Coordinates of C-alpha atoms and ligand atoms in Angstrom, one line a residue:
M142 CA 44.7 106.5 107.2
T143 CA 42.8 108.7 109.5
K144 CA 44.8 111.5 111.0
T145 CA 44.9 112.1 114.7
K146 CA 42.8 115.3 115.4
I147 CA 44.2 117.9 117.7
I148 CA 42.4 121.0 118.9
T149 CA 44.5 124.2 119.3
T150 CA 42.7 126.9 121.2
G151 CA 44.1 130.3 120.2
G152 CA 45.4 128.5 117.2
A153 CA 45.1 131.6 115.0
G154 CA 47.5 133.5 117.2
Y155 CA 51.3 133.9 117.0
I156 CA 52.5 130.7 118.6
G157 CA 49.4 128.7 117.7
S158 CA 49.7 129.3 114.0
H159 CA 53.4 128.2 114.0
T160 CA 52.5 125.2 116.0
A161 CA 49.6 124.4 113.6
V162 CA 52.2 124.3 110.8
A163 CA 54.4 122.0 112.8
L164 CA 51.5 119.7 113.7
Q165 CA 50.2 119.5 110.1
E166 CA 53.7 118.8 108.9
A167 CA 54.0 116.0 111.5
G168 CA 50.7 114.4 110.1
F169 CA 48.1 115.7 112.5
E170 CA 44.7 117.1 111.7
V171 CA 44.4 120.5 113.3
V172 CA 41.3 122.4 114.4
L173 CA 41.9 126.0 115.5
I174 CA 39.5 127.4 118.0
D175 CA 39.9 131.2 118.2
N176 CA 37.6 134.3 118.8
L177 CA 40.1 136.3 116.7
S178 CA 40.4 138.9 119.5
N179 CA 44.1 139.1 118.7
S180 CA 44.5 137.5 115.4
N181 CA 43.3 137.5 111.8
E182 CA 41.2 134.9 110.0
E183 CA 43.7 135.2 107.0
V184 CA 46.2 133.0 109.0
V185 CA 44.4 129.8 107.9
H186 CA 45.2 130.6 104.2
Q187 CA 48.8 131.4 105.1
I188 CA 49.1 128.0 107.0
A189 CA 47.6 126.4 103.9
K190 CA 50.2 128.0 101.7
I191 CA 53.0 126.6 103.8
T192 CA 51.6 123.1 104.4
G193 CA 49.2 122.5 101.6
T194 CA 46.3 121.9 104.0
T195 CA 43.8 124.5 105.3
P196 CA 43.2 123.9 108.9
R197 CA 39.5 124.2 110.1
L198 CA 39.0 127.4 112.0
E199 CA 36.1 127.5 114.6
K200 CA 35.4 131.1 115.5
V201 CA 34.4 130.6 119.1
D202 CA 34.8 132.5 122.3
L203 CA 35.9 130.0 124.8
C204 CA 34.4 132.1 127.6
K205 CA 30.9 131.6 126.2
E206 CA 29.9 128.3 127.7
Q207 CA 27.3 127.1 125.1
E208 CA 29.5 128.1 122.2
A209 CA 32.6 126.5 123.7
F210 CA 30.8 123.2 124.6
A211 CA 29.1 122.9 121.3
C212 CA 32.4 123.3 119.5
F213 CA 34.1 120.6 121.7
Q214 CA 31.2 118.3 121.0
R215 CA 31.8 118.7 117.3
H216 CA 35.4 117.7 117.8
Q217 CA 35.0 115.2 120.6
D218 CA 37.1 112.7 118.5
A219 CA 40.2 114.9 119.2
M220 CA 43.0 113.1 121.0
G221 CA 44.4 116.3 122.5
V222 CA 44.0 119.9 123.2
I223 CA 46.8 122.5 123.1
H224 CA 45.5 125.5 125.0
F225 CA 47.1 128.7 123.7
A226 CA 44.1 131.0 124.0
A227 CA 44.7 133.8 126.4
L228 CA 45.1 137.5 126.7
K229 CA 48.8 138.1 127.1
A230 CA 49.8 141.8 127.5
V231 CA 51.4 142.2 130.8
G232 CA 50.8 146.1 131.1
E233 CA 47.2 145.8 129.9
S234 CA 46.5 143.2 132.5
V235 CA 47.6 145.6 135.3
A236 CA 45.2 148.2 133.9
Q237 CA 42.3 145.7 133.3
P238 CA 42.8 142.8 135.8
T239 CA 39.2 141.7 135.8
R240 CA 39.1 141.3 132.0
Y241 CA 42.3 139.2 132.2
Y242 CA 41.1 137.0 135.1
H243 CA 37.7 136.5 133.3
N244 CA 39.2 135.6 129.9
N245 CA 42.1 133.5 131.0
L246 CA 40.4 131.6 133.9
V247 CA 36.9 131.1 132.5
S248 CA 38.3 129.8 129.1
M249 CA 40.5 127.4 131.0
L250 CA 37.6 126.1 133.1
H251 CA 35.6 125.5 130.0
V252 CA 38.4 123.6 128.3
L253 CA 38.8 121.4 131.4
E254 CA 35.0 120.8 131.6
A255 CA 34.7 120.0 127.9
M256 CA 37.7 117.7 127.9
Q257 CA 36.1 115.7 130.8
K258 CA 32.7 115.6 129.2
H259 CA 34.1 114.2 125.9
N260 CA 36.9 112.2 127.4
I261 CA 39.6 114.0 125.5
P262 CA 42.7 112.5 127.1
N263 CA 45.6 114.9 126.6
L264 CA 46.2 118.6 127.4
I265 CA 49.2 120.8 126.7
F266 CA 49.1 124.4 128.2
S267 CA 51.0 127.5 127.3
S268 CA 52.5 128.7 130.5
S269 CA 55.3 131.3 130.9
A270 CA 58.6 132.0 132.5
T271 CA 56.7 134.9 134.1
V272 CA 55.7 132.4 136.8
Y273 CA 59.2 132.4 138.2
G274 CA 59.5 136.2 138.7
Q275 CA 63.1 137.1 139.6
P276 CA 64.5 133.8 140.8
D277 CA 67.3 133.6 143.4
Q278 CA 69.3 131.1 141.2
L279 CA 70.0 131.0 137.5
P280 CA 69.4 129.2 135.3
V281 CA 65.9 128.3 136.4
T282 CA 64.8 124.7 136.5
E283 CA 61.2 123.5 136.7
N284 CA 61.8 123.1 140.5
T285 CA 62.8 126.7 141.1
P286 CA 60.3 128.1 143.5
L287 CA 57.7 130.3 142.0
Q288 CA 57.5 134.0 143.2
E289 CA 54.4 136.0 143.7
A290 CA 53.4 137.0 140.1
A291 CA 54.2 140.7 139.2
S292 CA 51.1 141.1 137.2
P293 CA 47.5 139.8 136.9
Y294 CA 48.6 138.2 133.6
G295 CA 51.3 136.2 135.5
Q296 CA 48.8 135.4 138.2
T297 CA 46.4 133.8 135.5
K298 CA 49.3 131.6 134.4
Q299 CA 50.1 130.4 137.9
M300 CA 46.3 129.9 138.6
N301 CA 45.9 128.0 135.3
E302 CA 48.8 125.7 136.2
V303 CA 47.1 125.0 139.6
M304 CA 43.7 124.3 137.9
I305 CA 45.3 121.8 135.6
R306 CA 47.4 120.1 138.3
D307 CA 44.4 119.6 140.5
A308 CA 42.2 118.4 137.6
V309 CA 44.8 115.8 136.8
H310 CA 45.5 114.7 140.3
A311 CA 41.8 114.2 140.8
G312 CA 41.6 112.1 137.6
E313 CA 39.3 114.5 135.9
I314 CA 41.9 114.8 133.1
P315 CA 44.1 111.8 132.4
Q316 CA 47.3 113.7 131.7
A317 CA 48.6 117.2 131.1
I318 CA 51.8 119.1 130.4
S319 CA 52.5 122.8 131.1
L320 CA 55.1 124.3 128.9
R321 CA 56.8 127.4 130.4
Y322 CA 57.9 129.5 127.5
F323 CA 60.8 131.9 127.9
N324 CA 60.8 134.7 125.3
P325 CA 59.4 133.5 122.0
V326 CA 60.5 135.6 119.0
G327 CA 61.0 135.2 115.2
A328 CA 58.8 133.8 112.5
H329 CA 58.4 131.0 110.0
D330 CA 61.1 131.1 107.4
S331 CA 58.4 131.6 104.6
A332 CA 57.5 135.0 106.3
L333 CA 53.8 133.9 105.6
I334 CA 53.0 133.8 109.4
G335 CA 54.5 135.8 112.3
E336 CA 53.6 138.0 115.2
L337 CA 51.1 140.8 114.5
P338 CA 51.0 143.0 117.6
I339 CA 48.2 145.5 117.7
G340 CA 49.2 149.1 118.5
I341 CA 52.5 149.8 120.0
P342 CA 54.4 146.7 120.8
N343 CA 55.4 145.9 124.3
N344 CA 57.9 143.3 123.4
L345 CA 61.4 143.9 122.3
M346 CA 61.6 142.1 119.0
P347 CA 58.5 143.7 117.3
F348 CA 59.6 147.1 118.6
I349 CA 63.0 146.6 117.0
T350 CA 61.5 145.5 113.6
Q351 CA 58.9 148.3 113.6
T352 CA 61.6 150.8 114.4
A353 CA 63.8 149.5 111.6
I354 CA 61.0 149.7 109.1
G355 CA 60.2 153.3 110.2
I356 CA 56.9 152.9 112.1
R357 CA 58.7 153.8 115.4
K358 CA 61.3 156.6 115.7
E359 CA 63.7 154.8 118.0
L360 CA 63.9 151.9 120.4
A361 CA 64.1 152.8 124.1
V362 CA 66.4 150.4 125.8
F363 CA 64.9 149.9 129.3
G364 CA 67.9 150.1 131.7
G365 CA 71.6 150.2 131.1
D366 CA 72.7 149.7 134.7
Y367 CA 71.8 146.1 135.4
D368 CA 74.3 143.7 136.8
T369 CA 74.7 142.0 133.5
P370 CA 77.7 141.8 131.0
D371 CA 76.8 145.0 129.3
G372 CA 74.4 146.6 131.7
T373 CA 71.2 145.7 129.8
A374 CA 68.6 143.2 130.8
L375 CA 69.2 139.5 129.8
R376 CA 66.5 137.0 128.6
D377 CA 66.3 133.6 127.0
Y378 CA 64.9 134.3 123.5
I379 CA 63.6 131.2 121.7
H380 CA 62.7 130.9 118.0
V381 CA 59.0 130.4 117.6
M382 CA 59.5 127.4 115.3
D383 CA 61.7 125.7 117.9
L384 CA 58.8 126.3 120.4
A385 CA 56.3 124.9 117.9
E386 CA 58.4 121.7 117.4
A387 CA 58.5 121.3 121.2
H388 CA 54.7 121.1 121.3
V389 CA 54.7 118.4 118.6
Q390 CA 57.3 116.4 120.6
A391 CA 55.4 116.9 123.9
L392 CA 52.1 115.7 122.2
Q393 CA 53.8 112.7 120.7
F394 CA 55.3 111.9 124.1
Q395 CA 51.7 111.9 125.6
L396 CA 50.2 110.0 122.8
E397 CA 52.9 107.2 123.0
G398 CA 52.1 106.9 126.7
K399 CA 55.6 107.9 127.7
Q400 CA 54.5 110.5 130.3
N401 CA 55.3 109.1 133.7
E402 CA 54.1 111.9 135.8
K403 CA 50.4 112.5 135.0
Y404 CA 51.0 116.3 135.3
D405 CA 54.4 117.5 134.1
I406 CA 56.1 120.9 133.5
Y407 CA 58.8 121.7 131.0
N408 CA 60.9 125.0 130.6
L409 CA 61.2 125.8 126.9
G410 CA 64.1 128.1 126.1
T411 CA 67.5 127.8 124.6
G412 CA 69.4 127.7 127.9
V413 CA 71.4 130.8 126.8
G414 CA 70.6 134.4 127.8
S415 CA 71.2 137.4 125.6
T416 CA 71.2 141.1 126.6
V417 CA 69.1 143.8 124.9
L418 CA 72.3 145.1 123.2
E419 CA 73.1 141.6 121.9
V420 CA 69.7 141.3 120.4
I421 CA 70.2 144.8 118.7
H422 CA 73.6 143.8 117.4
S423 CA 72.3 140.6 116.0
F424 CA 69.5 142.5 114.4
E425 CA 71.9 144.9 112.8
K426 CA 74.0 142.1 111.5
T427 CA 71.1 140.1 110.0
S428 CA 69.2 143.0 108.6
G429 CA 72.1 145.1 107.4
R430 CA 70.4 148.2 109.1
K431 CA 71.6 150.5 111.8
L432 CA 69.0 150.6 114.6
P433 CA 68.3 153.9 116.3
Y434 CA 68.2 153.3 120.0
R435 CA 68.6 155.1 123.3
I436 CA 69.2 153.8 126.8
V437 CA 66.5 155.1 129.2
D438 CA 65.3 154.2 132.7
R439 CA 64.5 150.6 133.7
R440 CA 60.9 149.5 132.9
P441 CA 59.0 149.0 136.2
G442 CA 58.5 145.2 136.9
D443 CA 61.3 144.0 134.7
V444 CA 63.7 141.5 136.1
A445 CA 67.4 141.9 135.4
M446 CA 68.1 138.4 134.2
I447 CA 66.4 135.2 133.5
Y448 CA 67.3 132.1 131.4
A449 CA 66.2 128.5 131.4
N450 CA 67.7 125.2 132.3
V451 CA 66.3 123.0 129.5
D452 CA 67.8 119.7 130.6
K453 CA 64.4 118.2 131.4
A454 CA 62.9 118.8 128.0
A455 CA 66.0 117.5 126.3
K456 CA 66.1 114.4 128.4
S457 CA 62.5 113.4 128.4
L458 CA 61.1 114.9 125.2
G459 CA 64.4 114.6 123.2
W460 CA 63.9 118.2 122.2
R461 CA 66.6 120.8 121.7
T462 CA 66.5 124.2 120.0
Q463 CA 67.9 124.3 116.5
R464 CA 67.9 128.0 115.7
D465 CA 70.2 130.7 117.2
L466 CA 69.7 134.4 117.9
D467 CA 70.7 135.5 114.4
E468 CA 68.0 133.2 112.9
M469 CA 65.5 134.8 115.3
T470 CA 66.3 138.4 114.3
R471 CA 66.6 137.4 110.6
T472 CA 63.1 135.7 110.4
A473 CA 61.6 138.5 112.6
W474 CA 62.8 141.1 110.1
K475 CA 61.8 139.1 107.1
W476 CA 58.3 138.9 108.5
E477 CA 58.2 142.6 109.3
Q478 CA 59.0 143.5 105.8
Y479 CA 56.3 141.4 104.2
A480 CA 53.7 141.1 107.0
R481 CA 51.6 144.1 106.6
E482 CA 51.0 143.6 102.9
K483 CA 50.4 139.9 103.2
M484 CA 48.0 140.0 106.2
G485 CA 46.2 143.1 104.8
S486 CA 47.0 145.2 108.0
Ligands
NAD11 P1 48.3 135.6 120.6 O1 47.5 136.7 121.2 O2 48.9 135.8 119.3 O3 47.4 134.2 120.6 C1 46.4 134.0 121.5 C2 45.1 133.6 120.7 O4 44.1 133.4 121.6 C3 44.7 134.9 119.8 O5 44.5 134.4 118.5 C4 43.4 135.2 120.4 O6 42.4 135.7 119.5 C5 42.9 134.0 121.1 N1 42.0 134.1 122.3 C6 42.2 134.8 123.4 N2 41.1 134.7 124.2 C7 40.3 133.8 123.6 C8 39.1 133.3 124.0 N3 38.4 133.7 125.1 N4 38.5 132.4 123.1 C9 39.0 132.1 122.0 N5 40.2 132.6 121.6 C10 40.9 133.4 122.4 O7 49.4 135.1 121.7 P2 50.7 134.2 121.6 O8 51.9 135.0 121.7 O9 50.5 133.3 120.4 O10 50.5 133.4 122.9 C11 49.9 132.1 123.0 C12 49.9 131.6 124.4 O11 51.3 131.5 124.9 C13 49.2 132.5 125.4 O12 48.6 131.6 126.3 C14 50.2 133.3 126.1 O13 49.9 133.7 127.4 C15 51.4 132.3 126.1 N6 52.7 132.8 126.2 C16 53.1 133.8 125.2 C17 54.4 134.3 125.3 C18 54.8 135.3 124.3 O14 55.8 136.1 124.6 N7 54.2 135.5 123.1 C19 55.3 133.9 126.3 C20 54.9 133.0 127.3 C21 53.6 132.4 127.2
WQD12 C1 62.5 141.8 126.8 C2 63.7 142.7 127.2 C3 62.9 144.7 128.3 C4 60.8 146.5 125.0 C5 57.4 139.4 128.4 C6 56.4 139.0 129.5 C7 56.5 137.5 129.7 C8 56.4 136.7 128.4 C9 57.3 137.3 127.4 C10 54.2 136.1 128.2 C11 63.5 143.3 128.6 C12 63.6 145.1 127.0 C13 61.6 145.7 125.8 C14 61.4 147.8 124.6 C15 63.4 147.2 125.9 N1 55.1 136.9 127.9 N2 62.9 146.0 126.2 N3 62.7 148.0 125.1 O1 59.4 141.5 129.6 O2 61.1 139.6 129.2 O3 58.7 139.2 128.9 O4 57.1 138.7 127.2 O5 54.1 135.2 129.0 O6 55.5 137.2 130.6 O7 56.6 139.7 130.7 O8 59.8 140.5 127.3 O9 60.1 141.5 125.0 O10 58.9 142.9 126.8 O11 61.3 142.5 127.0 O12 64.5 147.5 126.3 O13 60.8 148.6 123.9 O14 63.7 143.9 126.3 O15 63.2 145.7 129.3 O16 64.7 143.4 129.2 P1 59.8 140.3 128.8 P2 60.0 141.9 126.4

């Protein structure tokens, strides 16, 4: 039987590669479109080791119109696109806003245009909890009003959502779903794929694992005076494989014609918040290592607390997270220990 083909843009990246595994395990044929600006070609072999199937990798920059359109033409038989490709470093986007707007908006435009041209009917988009800013009420639902984004990166996510919404409302794209990820962490249990941050990590989990392995001297905990249970900031960390499985379920929902709203939005988190100290304690428990850390000033732009209401994804998609914080720190650590050797970095 012919497999249903799905295009994943940014499919060689952190979340895309885990989703490629989940899609292949669910029986889909996966094509990765990636310019490898923040990923490594080696990932396709790692995916093959896990699933037994090597996904096709198209080395294409989605901002280059001819390249992008030619690639979509080669895969016009695809039934859906999952659009992960983006630049994602918040601080870098403040320093290089034009580069971020160019990459994240032009690539989105080309995806929408190519989907129209080739009648590819389903789109799933990687959005982010960053669109909520510091919300007035917690947990946040999909109807919580969006705040002015705190960074050009966040602006691109808000703008991308608007571009998709308008394209769907005008009938240019039959249907689309935006998935607002909270804080994705962890790695596939095989430790064959995971997050490979270039340079000094901005995010908490890779900074923790790099400190524990000795690449960083100590973790700076940004702020100990927040109005949270232990004074450190609180986030909704979600295991990347739970996130990957949510994409499969969202896609199946679309393909089975169950999507009532032509454009729909789902929060993807666990619904439970953890403080920075709770993450550190979980890491120390699962790794058996003491983590050197120091509480320092707050990081500018950080919100004190945010966590998701995930009732909508549970009710409509039938999706719930399966993995807890200990599983997130355990797999993040396992990946850190083997990653560099395996990925040749
Ligand atoms: P990632 O950097 O690991 O993956 C993104 C991939 O897109 C990379 O492989 C990169 O090479 C590719 N890419 C970027 N620009 C491209 C272009 N013009 N053409 C082709 N490929 C291009 O990041 P990730 O963590 O896997 O994030 C995936 C998506 O999820 C992004 O849209 C990101 O904004 C979003 N997101 C990530 C997080 C997070 O904390 N990781 C949270 C919320 C949302
Ligand atoms: C988590 C907590 C930090 C590093 C970012 C983006 C967001 C989304 C996910 C893409 C915070 C604290 C961190 C460190 C620390 N990405 N921390 N020491 O800021 O919640 O979200 O990634 O869409 O848009 O903003 O994630 O992992 O950077 O921080 O104390 O060295 O860890 O202050 O409370 P954040 P994070």
